[in-house]
mmCIF file of C-alpha atoms in Angstrom:
data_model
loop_
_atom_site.group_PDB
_atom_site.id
_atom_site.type_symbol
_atom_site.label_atom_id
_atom_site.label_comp_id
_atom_site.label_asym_id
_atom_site.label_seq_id
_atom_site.Cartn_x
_atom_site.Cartn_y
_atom_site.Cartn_z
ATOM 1 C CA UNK A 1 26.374 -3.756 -21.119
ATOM 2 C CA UNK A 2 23.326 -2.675 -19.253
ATOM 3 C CA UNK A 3 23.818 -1.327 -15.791
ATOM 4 C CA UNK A 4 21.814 -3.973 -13.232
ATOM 5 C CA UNK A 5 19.609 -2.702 -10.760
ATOM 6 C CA UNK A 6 21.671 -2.630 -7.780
ATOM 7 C CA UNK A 7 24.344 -0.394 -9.984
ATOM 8 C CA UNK A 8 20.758 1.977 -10.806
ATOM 9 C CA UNK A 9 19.727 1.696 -7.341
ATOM 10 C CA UNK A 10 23.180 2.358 -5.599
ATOM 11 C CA UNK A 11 23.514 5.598 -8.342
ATOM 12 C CA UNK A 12 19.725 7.242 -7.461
ATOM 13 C CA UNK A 13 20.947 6.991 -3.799
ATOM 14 C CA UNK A 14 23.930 8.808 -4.359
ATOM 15 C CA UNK A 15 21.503 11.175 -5.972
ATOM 16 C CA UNK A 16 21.720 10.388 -9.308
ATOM 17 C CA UNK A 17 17.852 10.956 -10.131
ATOM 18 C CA UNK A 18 18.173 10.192 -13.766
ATOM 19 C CA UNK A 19 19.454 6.802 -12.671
ATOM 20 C CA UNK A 20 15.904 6.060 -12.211
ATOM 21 C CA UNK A 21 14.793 5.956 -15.973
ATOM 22 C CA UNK A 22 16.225 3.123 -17.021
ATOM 23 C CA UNK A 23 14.097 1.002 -13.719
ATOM 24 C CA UNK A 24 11.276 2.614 -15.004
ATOM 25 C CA UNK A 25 11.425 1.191 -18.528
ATOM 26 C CA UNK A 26 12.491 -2.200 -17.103
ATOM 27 C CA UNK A 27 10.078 -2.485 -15.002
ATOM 28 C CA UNK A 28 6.577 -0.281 -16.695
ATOM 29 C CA UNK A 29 4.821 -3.110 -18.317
ATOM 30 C CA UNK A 30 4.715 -5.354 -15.605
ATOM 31 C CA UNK A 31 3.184 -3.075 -13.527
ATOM 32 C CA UNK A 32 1.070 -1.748 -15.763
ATOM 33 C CA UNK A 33 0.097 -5.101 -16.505
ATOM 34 C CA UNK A 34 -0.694 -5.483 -12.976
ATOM 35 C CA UNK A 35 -3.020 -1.537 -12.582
ATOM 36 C CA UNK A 36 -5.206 -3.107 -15.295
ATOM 37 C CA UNK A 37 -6.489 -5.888 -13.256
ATOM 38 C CA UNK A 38 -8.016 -2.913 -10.629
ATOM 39 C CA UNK A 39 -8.743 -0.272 -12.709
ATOM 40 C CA UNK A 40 -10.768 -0.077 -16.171
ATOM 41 C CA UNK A 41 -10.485 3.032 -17.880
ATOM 42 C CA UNK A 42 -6.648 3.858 -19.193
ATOM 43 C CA UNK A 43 -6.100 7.303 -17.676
ATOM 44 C CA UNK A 44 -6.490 5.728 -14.040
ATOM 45 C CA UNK A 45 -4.011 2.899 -14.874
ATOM 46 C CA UNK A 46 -1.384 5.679 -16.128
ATOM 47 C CA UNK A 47 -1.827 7.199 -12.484
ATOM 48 C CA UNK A 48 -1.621 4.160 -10.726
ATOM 49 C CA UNK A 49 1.396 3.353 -12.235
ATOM 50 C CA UNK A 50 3.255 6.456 -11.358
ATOM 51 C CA UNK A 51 2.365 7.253 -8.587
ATOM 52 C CA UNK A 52 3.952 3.249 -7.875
ATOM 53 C CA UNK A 53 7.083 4.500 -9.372
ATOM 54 C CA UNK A 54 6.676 8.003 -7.540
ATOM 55 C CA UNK A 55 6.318 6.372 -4.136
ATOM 56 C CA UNK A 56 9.182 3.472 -5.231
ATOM 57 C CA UNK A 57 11.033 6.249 -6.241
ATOM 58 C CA UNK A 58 10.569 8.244 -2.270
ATOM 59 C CA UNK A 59 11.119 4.593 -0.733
ATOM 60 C CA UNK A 60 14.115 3.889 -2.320
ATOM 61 C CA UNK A 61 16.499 3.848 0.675
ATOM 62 C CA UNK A 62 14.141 1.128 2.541
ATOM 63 C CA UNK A 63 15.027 -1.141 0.046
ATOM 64 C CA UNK A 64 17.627 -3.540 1.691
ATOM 65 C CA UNK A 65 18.464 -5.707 -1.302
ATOM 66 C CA UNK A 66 17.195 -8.681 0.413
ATOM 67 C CA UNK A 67 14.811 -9.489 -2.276
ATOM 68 C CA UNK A 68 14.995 -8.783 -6.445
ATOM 69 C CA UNK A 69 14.164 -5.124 -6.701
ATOM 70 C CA UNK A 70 10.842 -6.529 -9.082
ATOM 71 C CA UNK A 71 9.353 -7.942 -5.591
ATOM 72 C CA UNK A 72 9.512 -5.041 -4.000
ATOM 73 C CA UNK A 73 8.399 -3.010 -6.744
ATOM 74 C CA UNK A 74 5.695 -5.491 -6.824
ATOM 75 C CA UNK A 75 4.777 -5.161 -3.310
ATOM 76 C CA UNK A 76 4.568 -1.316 -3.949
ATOM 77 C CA UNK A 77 1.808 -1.913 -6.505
ATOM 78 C CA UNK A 78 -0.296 -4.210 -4.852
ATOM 79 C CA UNK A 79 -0.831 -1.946 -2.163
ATOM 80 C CA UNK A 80 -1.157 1.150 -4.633
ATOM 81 C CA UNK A 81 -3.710 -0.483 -6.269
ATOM 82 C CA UNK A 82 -5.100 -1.935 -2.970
ATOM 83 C CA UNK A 83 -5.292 2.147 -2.184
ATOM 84 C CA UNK A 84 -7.005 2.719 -5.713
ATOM 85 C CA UNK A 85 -9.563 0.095 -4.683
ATOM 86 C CA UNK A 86 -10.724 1.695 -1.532
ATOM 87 C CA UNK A 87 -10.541 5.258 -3.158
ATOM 88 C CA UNK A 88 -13.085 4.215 -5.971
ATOM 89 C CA UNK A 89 -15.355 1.724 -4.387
ATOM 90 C CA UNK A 90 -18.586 1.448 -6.533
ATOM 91 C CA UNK A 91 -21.094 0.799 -4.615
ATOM 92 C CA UNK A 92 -23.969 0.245 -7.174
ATOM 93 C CA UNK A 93 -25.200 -3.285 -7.105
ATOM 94 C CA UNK A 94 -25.476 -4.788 -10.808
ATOM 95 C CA UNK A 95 -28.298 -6.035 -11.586
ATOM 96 C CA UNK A 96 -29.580 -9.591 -14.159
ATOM 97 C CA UNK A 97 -30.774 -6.236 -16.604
ATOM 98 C CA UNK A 98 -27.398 -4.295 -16.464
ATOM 99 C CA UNK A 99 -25.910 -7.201 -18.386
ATOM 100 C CA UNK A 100 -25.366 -7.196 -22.275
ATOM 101 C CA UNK A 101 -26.853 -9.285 -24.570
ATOM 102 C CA UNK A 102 -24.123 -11.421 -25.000
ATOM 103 C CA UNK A 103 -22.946 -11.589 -21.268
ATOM 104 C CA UNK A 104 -26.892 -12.751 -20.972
ATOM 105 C CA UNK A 105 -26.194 -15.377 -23.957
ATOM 106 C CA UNK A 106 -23.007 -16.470 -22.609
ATOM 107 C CA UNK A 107 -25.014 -17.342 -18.837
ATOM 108 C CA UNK A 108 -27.323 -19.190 -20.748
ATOM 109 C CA UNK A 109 -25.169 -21.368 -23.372
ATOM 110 C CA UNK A 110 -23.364 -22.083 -19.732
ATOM 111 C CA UNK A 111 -26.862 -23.125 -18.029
ATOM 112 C CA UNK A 112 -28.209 -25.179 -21.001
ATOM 113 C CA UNK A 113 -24.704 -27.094 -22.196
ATOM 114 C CA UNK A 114 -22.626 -25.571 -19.983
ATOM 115 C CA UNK A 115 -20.093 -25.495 -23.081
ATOM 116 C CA UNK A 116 -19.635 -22.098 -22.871
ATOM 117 C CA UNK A 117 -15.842 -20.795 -23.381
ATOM 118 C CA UNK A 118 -14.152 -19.063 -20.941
ATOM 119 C CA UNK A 119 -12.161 -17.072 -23.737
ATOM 120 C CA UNK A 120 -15.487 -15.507 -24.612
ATOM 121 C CA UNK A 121 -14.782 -11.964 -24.519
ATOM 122 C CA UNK A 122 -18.524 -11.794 -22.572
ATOM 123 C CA UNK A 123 -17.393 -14.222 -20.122
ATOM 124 C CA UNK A 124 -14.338 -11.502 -19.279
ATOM 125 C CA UNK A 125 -17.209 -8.819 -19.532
ATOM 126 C CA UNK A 126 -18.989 -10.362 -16.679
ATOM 127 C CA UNK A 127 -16.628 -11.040 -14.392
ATOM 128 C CA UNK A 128 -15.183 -7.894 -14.992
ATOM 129 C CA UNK A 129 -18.627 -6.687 -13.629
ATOM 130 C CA UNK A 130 -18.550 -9.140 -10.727
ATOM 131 C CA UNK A 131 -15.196 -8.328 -9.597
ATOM 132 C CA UNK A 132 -16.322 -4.037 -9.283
ATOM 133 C CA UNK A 133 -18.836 -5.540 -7.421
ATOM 134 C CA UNK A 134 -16.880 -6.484 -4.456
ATOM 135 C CA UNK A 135 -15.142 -5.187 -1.632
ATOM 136 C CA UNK A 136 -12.016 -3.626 -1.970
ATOM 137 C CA UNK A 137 -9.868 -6.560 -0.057
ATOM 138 C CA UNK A 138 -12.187 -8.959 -0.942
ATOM 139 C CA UNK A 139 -11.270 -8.022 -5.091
ATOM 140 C CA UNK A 140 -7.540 -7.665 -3.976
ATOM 141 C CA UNK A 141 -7.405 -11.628 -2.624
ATOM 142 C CA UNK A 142 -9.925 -13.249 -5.540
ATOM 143 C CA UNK A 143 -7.223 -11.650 -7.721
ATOM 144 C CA UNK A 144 -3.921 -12.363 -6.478
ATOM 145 C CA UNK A 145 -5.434 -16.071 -5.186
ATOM 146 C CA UNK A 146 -7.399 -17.180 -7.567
ATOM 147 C CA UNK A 147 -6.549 -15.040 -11.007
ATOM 148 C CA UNK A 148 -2.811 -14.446 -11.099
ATOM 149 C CA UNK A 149 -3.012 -18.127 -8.797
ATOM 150 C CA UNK A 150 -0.501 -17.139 -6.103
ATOM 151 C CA UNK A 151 0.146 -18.706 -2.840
ATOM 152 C CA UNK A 152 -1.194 -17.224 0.525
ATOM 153 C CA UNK A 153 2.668 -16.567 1.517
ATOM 154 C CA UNK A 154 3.075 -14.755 -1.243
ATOM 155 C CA UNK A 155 -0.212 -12.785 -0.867
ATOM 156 C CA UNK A 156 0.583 -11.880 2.681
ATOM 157 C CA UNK A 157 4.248 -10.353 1.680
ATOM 158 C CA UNK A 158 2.848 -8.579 -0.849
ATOM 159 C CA UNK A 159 -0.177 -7.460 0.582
ATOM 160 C CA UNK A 160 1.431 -7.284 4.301
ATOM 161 C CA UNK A 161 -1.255 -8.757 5.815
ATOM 162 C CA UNK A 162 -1.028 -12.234 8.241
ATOM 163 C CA UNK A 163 -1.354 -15.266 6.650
ATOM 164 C CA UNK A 164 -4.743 -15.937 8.607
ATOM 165 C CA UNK A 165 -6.109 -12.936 7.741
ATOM 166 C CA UNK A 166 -5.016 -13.612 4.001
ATOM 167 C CA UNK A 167 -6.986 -16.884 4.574
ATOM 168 C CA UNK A 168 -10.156 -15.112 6.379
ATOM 169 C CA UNK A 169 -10.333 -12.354 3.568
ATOM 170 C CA UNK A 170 -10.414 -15.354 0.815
ATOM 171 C CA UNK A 171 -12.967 -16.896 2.482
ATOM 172 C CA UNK A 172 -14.995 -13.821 2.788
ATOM 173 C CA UNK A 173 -14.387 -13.107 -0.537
ATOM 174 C CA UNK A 174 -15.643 -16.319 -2.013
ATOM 175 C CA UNK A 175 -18.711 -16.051 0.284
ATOM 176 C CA UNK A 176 -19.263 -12.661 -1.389
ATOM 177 C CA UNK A 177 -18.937 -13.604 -4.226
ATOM 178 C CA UNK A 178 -20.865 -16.941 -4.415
ATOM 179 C CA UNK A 179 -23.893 -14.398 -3.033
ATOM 180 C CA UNK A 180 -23.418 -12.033 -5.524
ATOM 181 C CA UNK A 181 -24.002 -14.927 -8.311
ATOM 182 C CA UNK A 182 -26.473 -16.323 -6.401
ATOM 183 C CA UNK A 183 -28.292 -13.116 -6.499
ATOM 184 C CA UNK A 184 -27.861 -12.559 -10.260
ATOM 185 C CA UNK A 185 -28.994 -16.066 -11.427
ATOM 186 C CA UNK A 186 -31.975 -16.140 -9.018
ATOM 187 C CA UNK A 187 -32.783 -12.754 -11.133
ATOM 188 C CA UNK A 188 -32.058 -14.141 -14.200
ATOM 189 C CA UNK A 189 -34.451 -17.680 -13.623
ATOM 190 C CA UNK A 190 -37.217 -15.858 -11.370
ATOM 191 C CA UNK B 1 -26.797 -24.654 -12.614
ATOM 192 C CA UNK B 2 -24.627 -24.391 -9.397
ATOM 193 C CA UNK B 3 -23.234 -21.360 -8.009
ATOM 194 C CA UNK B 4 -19.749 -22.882 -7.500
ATOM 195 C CA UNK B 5 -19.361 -24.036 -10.959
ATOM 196 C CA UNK B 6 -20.557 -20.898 -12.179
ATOM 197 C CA UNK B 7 -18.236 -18.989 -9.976
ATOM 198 C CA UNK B 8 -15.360 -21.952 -11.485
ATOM 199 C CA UNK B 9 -15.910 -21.125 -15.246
ATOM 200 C CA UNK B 10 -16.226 -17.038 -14.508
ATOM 201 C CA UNK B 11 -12.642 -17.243 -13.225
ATOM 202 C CA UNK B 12 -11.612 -19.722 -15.875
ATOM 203 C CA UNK B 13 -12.484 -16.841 -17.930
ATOM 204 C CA UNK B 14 -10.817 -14.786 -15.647
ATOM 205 C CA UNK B 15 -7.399 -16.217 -15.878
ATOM 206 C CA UNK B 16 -7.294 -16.257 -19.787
ATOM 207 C CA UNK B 17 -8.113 -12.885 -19.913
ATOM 208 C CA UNK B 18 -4.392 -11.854 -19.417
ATOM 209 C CA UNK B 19 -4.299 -7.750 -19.502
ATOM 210 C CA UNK B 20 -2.069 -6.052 -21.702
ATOM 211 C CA UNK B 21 1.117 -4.300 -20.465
ATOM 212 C CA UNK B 22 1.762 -2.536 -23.051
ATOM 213 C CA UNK B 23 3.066 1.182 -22.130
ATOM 214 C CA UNK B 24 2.105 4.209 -23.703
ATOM 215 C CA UNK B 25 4.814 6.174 -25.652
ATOM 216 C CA UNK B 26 7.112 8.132 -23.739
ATOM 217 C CA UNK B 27 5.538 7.126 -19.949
ATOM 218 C CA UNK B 28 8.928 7.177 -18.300
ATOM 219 C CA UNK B 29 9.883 10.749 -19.540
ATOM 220 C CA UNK B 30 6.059 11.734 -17.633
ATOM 221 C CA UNK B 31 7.438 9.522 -14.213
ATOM 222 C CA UNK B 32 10.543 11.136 -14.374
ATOM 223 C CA UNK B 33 9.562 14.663 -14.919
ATOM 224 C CA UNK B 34 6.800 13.976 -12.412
ATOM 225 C CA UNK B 35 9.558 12.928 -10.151
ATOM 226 C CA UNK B 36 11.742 16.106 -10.646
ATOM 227 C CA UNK B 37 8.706 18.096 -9.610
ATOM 228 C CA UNK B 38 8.550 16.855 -6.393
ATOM 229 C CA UNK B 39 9.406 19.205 -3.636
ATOM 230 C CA UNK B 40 13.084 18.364 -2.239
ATOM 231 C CA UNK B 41 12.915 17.500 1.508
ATOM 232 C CA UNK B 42 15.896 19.407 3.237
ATOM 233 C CA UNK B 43 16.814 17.905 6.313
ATOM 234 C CA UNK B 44 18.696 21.251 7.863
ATOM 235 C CA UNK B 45 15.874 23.381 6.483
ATOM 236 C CA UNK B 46 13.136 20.962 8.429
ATOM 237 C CA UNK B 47 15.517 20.923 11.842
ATOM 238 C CA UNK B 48 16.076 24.808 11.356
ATOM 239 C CA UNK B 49 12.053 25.355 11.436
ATOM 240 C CA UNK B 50 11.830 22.824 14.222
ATOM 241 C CA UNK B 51 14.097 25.355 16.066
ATOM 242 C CA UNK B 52 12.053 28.631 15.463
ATOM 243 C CA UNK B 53 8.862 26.868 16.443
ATOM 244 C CA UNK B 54 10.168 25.692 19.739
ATOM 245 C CA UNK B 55 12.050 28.280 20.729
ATOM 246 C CA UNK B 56 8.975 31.217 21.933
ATOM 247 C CA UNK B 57 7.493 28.255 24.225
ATOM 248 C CA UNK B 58 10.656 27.250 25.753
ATOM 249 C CA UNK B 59 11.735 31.129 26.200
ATOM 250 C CA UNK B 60 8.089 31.647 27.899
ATOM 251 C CA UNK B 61 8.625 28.484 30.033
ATOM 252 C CA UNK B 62 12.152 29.570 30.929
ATOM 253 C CA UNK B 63 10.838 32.994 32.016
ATOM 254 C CA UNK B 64 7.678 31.202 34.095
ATOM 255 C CA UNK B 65 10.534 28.343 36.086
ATOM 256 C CA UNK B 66 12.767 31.539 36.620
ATOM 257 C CA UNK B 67 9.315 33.959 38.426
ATOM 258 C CA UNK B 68 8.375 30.884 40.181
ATOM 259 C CA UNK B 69 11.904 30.116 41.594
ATOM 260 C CA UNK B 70 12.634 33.581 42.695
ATOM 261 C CA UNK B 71 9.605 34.295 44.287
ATOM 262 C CA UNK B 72 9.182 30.641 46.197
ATOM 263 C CA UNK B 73 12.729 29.953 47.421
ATOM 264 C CA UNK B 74 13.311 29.963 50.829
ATOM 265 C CA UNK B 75 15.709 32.368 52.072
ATOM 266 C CA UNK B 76 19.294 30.999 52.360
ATOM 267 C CA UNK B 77 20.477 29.973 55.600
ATOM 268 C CA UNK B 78 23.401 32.251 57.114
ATOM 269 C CA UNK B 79 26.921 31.551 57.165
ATOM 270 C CA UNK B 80 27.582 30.590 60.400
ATOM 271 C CA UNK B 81 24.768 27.862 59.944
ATOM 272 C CA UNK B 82 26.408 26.769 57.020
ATOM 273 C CA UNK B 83 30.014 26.334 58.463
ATOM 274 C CA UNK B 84 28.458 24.183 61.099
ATOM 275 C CA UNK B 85 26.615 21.611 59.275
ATOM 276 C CA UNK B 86 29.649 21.341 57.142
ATOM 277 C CA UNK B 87 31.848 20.668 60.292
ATOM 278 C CA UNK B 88 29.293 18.759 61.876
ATOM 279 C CA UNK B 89 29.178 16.482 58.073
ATOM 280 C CA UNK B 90 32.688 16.066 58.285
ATOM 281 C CA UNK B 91 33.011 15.231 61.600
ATOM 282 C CA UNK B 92 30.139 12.523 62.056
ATOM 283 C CA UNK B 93 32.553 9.919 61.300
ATOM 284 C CA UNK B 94 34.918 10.265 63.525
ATOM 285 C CA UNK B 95 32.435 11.132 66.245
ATOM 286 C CA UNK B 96 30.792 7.237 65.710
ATOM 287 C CA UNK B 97 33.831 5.640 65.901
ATOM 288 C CA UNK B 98 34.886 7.376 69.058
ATOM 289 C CA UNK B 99 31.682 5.860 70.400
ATOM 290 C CA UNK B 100 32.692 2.111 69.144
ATOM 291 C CA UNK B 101 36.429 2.376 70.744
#
């Protein structure tokens, strides 16, 4: 039978480092599930993701057990990737011309019929594109609230932010966002 | 068309786009050996430095409390004046309640 986590856990704190392997494989594609939402290009997700298990790894005797290790691991790559965020802000503002030829065809299908899929892999293009273009916290809350659909609670644990300020930084972000579309179809029609 | 629907079917989009977490072969052996790279922190080894850092500005400030008490005490008061406030301490009480009977 597998040794749980709390068996792992309680062996790395006694100082058995290699005790830590097995929580790594558990636990890898989740969070590297969770570095690709914040960064694109595969050899920045591979860092993200250890240096989360470097720093859970450092931070192992603050865990108290009161949540399932997962959570805290969790909460330990939000705010990694929350870090990666503000460490590779892009600042360059996209503009109607930077966008593909599809990504262009899908706006328009959507303006005309407005049956355009949202599985289109031009419709993930662009808001790939639209996400880089906003703030760090502002990406950080449009993702956890409105893409992985989690509750403000839930942000704010993870996030360790208030709840109002979870609520103040969505609203921001939606502002910000509504603008930045606003921008790009007044481009597109002008 | 509106900004807000827009901005509705771009996370649609969004939210079926469900990354990949697939893990590249091997990554735990790279956490792991990443892991036993990292410097040990030794508690004793930390306090011990600690130690040697504070101990030339607390032997200077010992030295500087010492020069200033020696050369601002007053001198000591003689013997004799000694013996009498100590008799005249001890005998205060009984003094005041001579007074009261």
């Amino acid at each position: 039978m597998e040794p749980t986590d709390p068996e792992l856990i309680a062996a790395v704190l006694r100082g058995d480092q290699a005790s830590f392997e097995p929580l790594v494989v558990r636990y890898q594609p989740r969070v590297f599930a969770t570095a690709r939402r914040y960064a694109r290009r595969e050899e920045e997700v591979e860092d993200v993701v250890q240096e989360v298990f470097v720093k859970a790894f450092q931070k192992l005797g603050s865990y108290r057990a009161e949540a399932p290790f997962e959570h805290w691991l969790m909460r330990i790559a939000v705010r990694v990737c929350f870090d990666f965020l503000r460490r590779h802000q892009r600042n360059r503002e996209m503009r109607f011309t930077d966008l593909s030829d599809d990504e262009s065809e899908w706006l328009d299908r959507l303006g005309a019929k407005g049956d355009a899929s949202p599985d289109a892999s031009a419709a993930k293009q662009l808001v790939g594109r639209l996400l880089e273009q906003l703030s760090p916290d502002a990406r950080l809350v449009i993702t956890l609230l409105e893409i992985e659909e989690r509750s403000v609670r839930e942000i704010a644990q993870m996030t360790g932010w208030s709840e109002t300020l979870v609520k103040v930084r969505a609203f921001r972000a939606r502002a910000q966002m509504r603008k930045l579309l606003g921008k790009m179809q007044q481009e597109k029609y002008l | 068309m509106k900004v807000t629907e827009l901005e509705k079917r771009l996370l649609a989009a969004a939210r079926a786009d469900r990354p990949s977490d697939r893990v590249p072969y091997a990554f735990e052996k790279r956490v792991m050996a990443h892991i036993a790279a990292l410097p040990t922190v030794d508690a004793w080894a930390l306090w011990a430095r600690s130690l040697w850092r504070a101990a030339i500005p607390y032997a200077v400030a010992v030295v500087c409390l010492a020069a200033w008490l020696h050369f601002s005490a007053e001198p000591m008061a003689p013997a004799d004046q000694i013996t009498m406030d100590f008799e005249n301490a001890i005998l205060v009480a009984v003094e005041d309640s001579a007074i009261v009977f």
